[in-house]
Amino acid sequence: MSFDRLIEKIVEKQNPTVAGLDPKMAYIPEYIKKESFEKYGKTLAGAADAILTYNKGLIHELCDIVPAIKPQCAYYEMYGWQGMKALAETIEYAKSKGMFVITDGKRNDIGTTMEAYAIAHLGVTDIDGEAEEAFGGDALTVNGYLGTDGIKPLIDICNKKDKGIFVLAKTSNPSSGELQNLEFTNGETVYLHMGRMCEQWGEDLTGKYGYSGVGAVVGATYPEMLTELRKELPKTFFLVPGYGAQGGGAKDCQGAFDSNGIGAIVNSSRGIMCAWQKEEGLDEKDYAKAARREAIRMRDDLKSVIGEMKI
Amino acid sequence: MSFDRLIEKIVEKQNPTVAGLDPKMAYIPEYIKKESFEKYGKTLAGAADAILTYNKGLIHELCDIVPAIKPQCAYYEMYGWQGMKALAETIEYAKSKGMFVITDGKRNDIGTTMEAYAIAHLGVTDIDGEAEEAFGGDALTVNGYLGTDGIKPLIDICNKKDKGIFVLAKTSNPSSGELQNLEFTNGETVYLHMGRMCEQWGEDLTGKYGYSGVGAVVGATYPEMLTELRKELPKTFFLVPGYGAQGGGAKDCQGAFDSNGIGAIVNSSRGIMCAWQKEEGLDEKDYAKAARREAIRMRDDLKSVIGEMKI
């Protein structure tokens, strides 16, 4: 269990970006929706069909420059089981194009139930002796509020595979401090305590490049905490949301990276997905080309502060 | 947004039990699996079909004595989008039988994304002007690690409907204390702080019976904390896991209830679902009747310590 495969893809593409795929109907060009609604009506099935077409177009244009995608489960669940089917097919398509898939589910539960989530998103489901992948991602975001019981099953299932998890430490939203910034009697904050648990959970899982398969989510909107956590958690790889639409810039992400320019992957969802809506006079059929242009701009923006990524 | 409808069902049935539906292949009688596998093979679709048949049988036998079901999302996600289809159909069937549905997803995310989860599980999805329910539960379990941003969208979407949420405070698992029991500099524990946030989020949402629509999850495995939280959080309705298979007894749940015998609902999953595997010489076709017997036993067990439930 490690992030070696992800790190190799980042270095190969010299791009520490993950493209968030959080599809809302409002982000999808009209010509795609029209075609799907003609087939299935304005139904959950029609929406799911439009999402899949939209995602495939994006993946096709991004796969040679962006190492990973991060589909956000909520936007698929919103379209029912039909949306979850689009999620499974999006993941399958991205993997067929060589991309690393981080399923953003922030799942959490007690041991036996967490095992079911681990199987669902990172493992293989057993059906009375036959095996089938349910969603087949490469990494899953999780919430560590329940402690070790909720993390151990993931580690057991991911072991010996280059799969990983990202545990929420300091999230990018404005109210994240209500709990996460509070200090315990020993002077440690909740987010640092959670980070230290990540370091501990990943203790025996260090990969070739010094990082374990237990990563942490730390928002670009809190650059000082990002820098603090990088220093305190040398073996924990970071998933960094908050760049772009949420207000974080490349400079804010800098602290997440080590001296070799690795140690983190930065997410952009709306910035990349909705780039086409910001280019004046663009034919909506070129939505994925606009996403590609934004992904290249973001790559160069991040590289300008990180420098070369080396392993 | 309140738990009035749930409280009325509890009082009507004089039963503060929710039946957890966490279907694993090992819990399902062979004759059901055989029929499903003959139709769909040993595939995700075959497993999902067996789950739905099994659940419907349980709901049919439980619906006149148990007020609510709690399907655990993980066990449906494990069987892919086909499993999520079985989840949607289970919820629909339970509602058609008059049951209240608590979807156990422990969902959590930042504002805009949490809104998508709220729509998925408690609201109505808009598809370019047409409306369809994705999963249609009555309440959803959520994780409050991200603070108010992650809770507000749920409140907005549930407002004016008798729908609710349960926020994790003190979970029933052995390692829950690793984070939840730690004390802040003001002497408050994490679980109590989370409980106080629930009380605050529900402040203007008090229903007819004194409880708001923002509930909390508090495990029966920590009876002292259950009693403490009942005292500290007078407006917060509790969902209590941990009875039965996890070790909690009726006495352990007592502290969750107020002097009118309301204020909480106690979950049993394996205890009810797998009752048929514990009755010697039972024809497996009577699995749901065994579940009913266990549900009646549990109801009477809880009633013996709580007394009459009054509103």
Short mmCIF file of C-alpha atoms in Angstrom, two decimals, chain A residues 13 27 30 33 40 60 66 74 82 90 94 96 105 107 109 118 121 125 128 153 166 169 174 203 215 244 253 281 299:
data_model
loop_
_atom_site.label_atom_id
_atom_site.label_comp_id
_atom_site.label_asym_id
_atom_site.label_seq_id
_atom_site.Cartn_x
_atom_site.Cartn_y
_atom_site.Cartn_z
CA LYS A 13 4.02 14.28 -16.50
CA TYR A 27 -21.47 22.55 -16.15
CA GLU A 30 -26.17 21.87 -24.04
CA LYS A 33 -27.52 17.15 -22.54
CA TYR A 40 -33.64 8.94 -21.87
CA HIS A 60 -9.74 12.16 -23.35
CA VAL A 66 -2.86 15.28 -15.93
CA ALA A 74 -21.83 13.28 -4.01
CA GLN A 82 -27.90 5.73 -12.48
CA THR A 90 -15.98 7.09 -15.53
CA ALA A 94 -9.97 6.93 -16.78
CA SER A 96 -8.09 2.57 -19.40
CA GLY A 105 -16.14 9.75 -0.84
CA ARG A 107 -16.24 7.44 3.79
CA ASP A 109 -17.61 3.83 9.70
CA ALA A 118 -12.86 -0.56 1.34
CA HIS A 121 -13.97 1.44 -3.67
CA THR A 125 -16.29 -7.91 -4.11
CA ASP A 128 -20.33 -16.45 -3.21
CA PRO A 153 -9.74 -2.46 7.19
CA PHE A 166 -6.41 10.20 2.12
CA ALA A 169 -6.89 16.51 8.43
CA PRO A 174 -14.31 28.30 5.93
CA GLU A 203 4.26 3.63 9.66
CA GLY A 215 -2.19 10.32 2.94
CA GLY A 244 -8.69 28.08 -7.89
CA CYS A 253 0.31 25.18 -2.23
CA GLY A 281 -16.91 33.09 -28.07
CA ARG A 299 0.51 22.82 -14.30
#
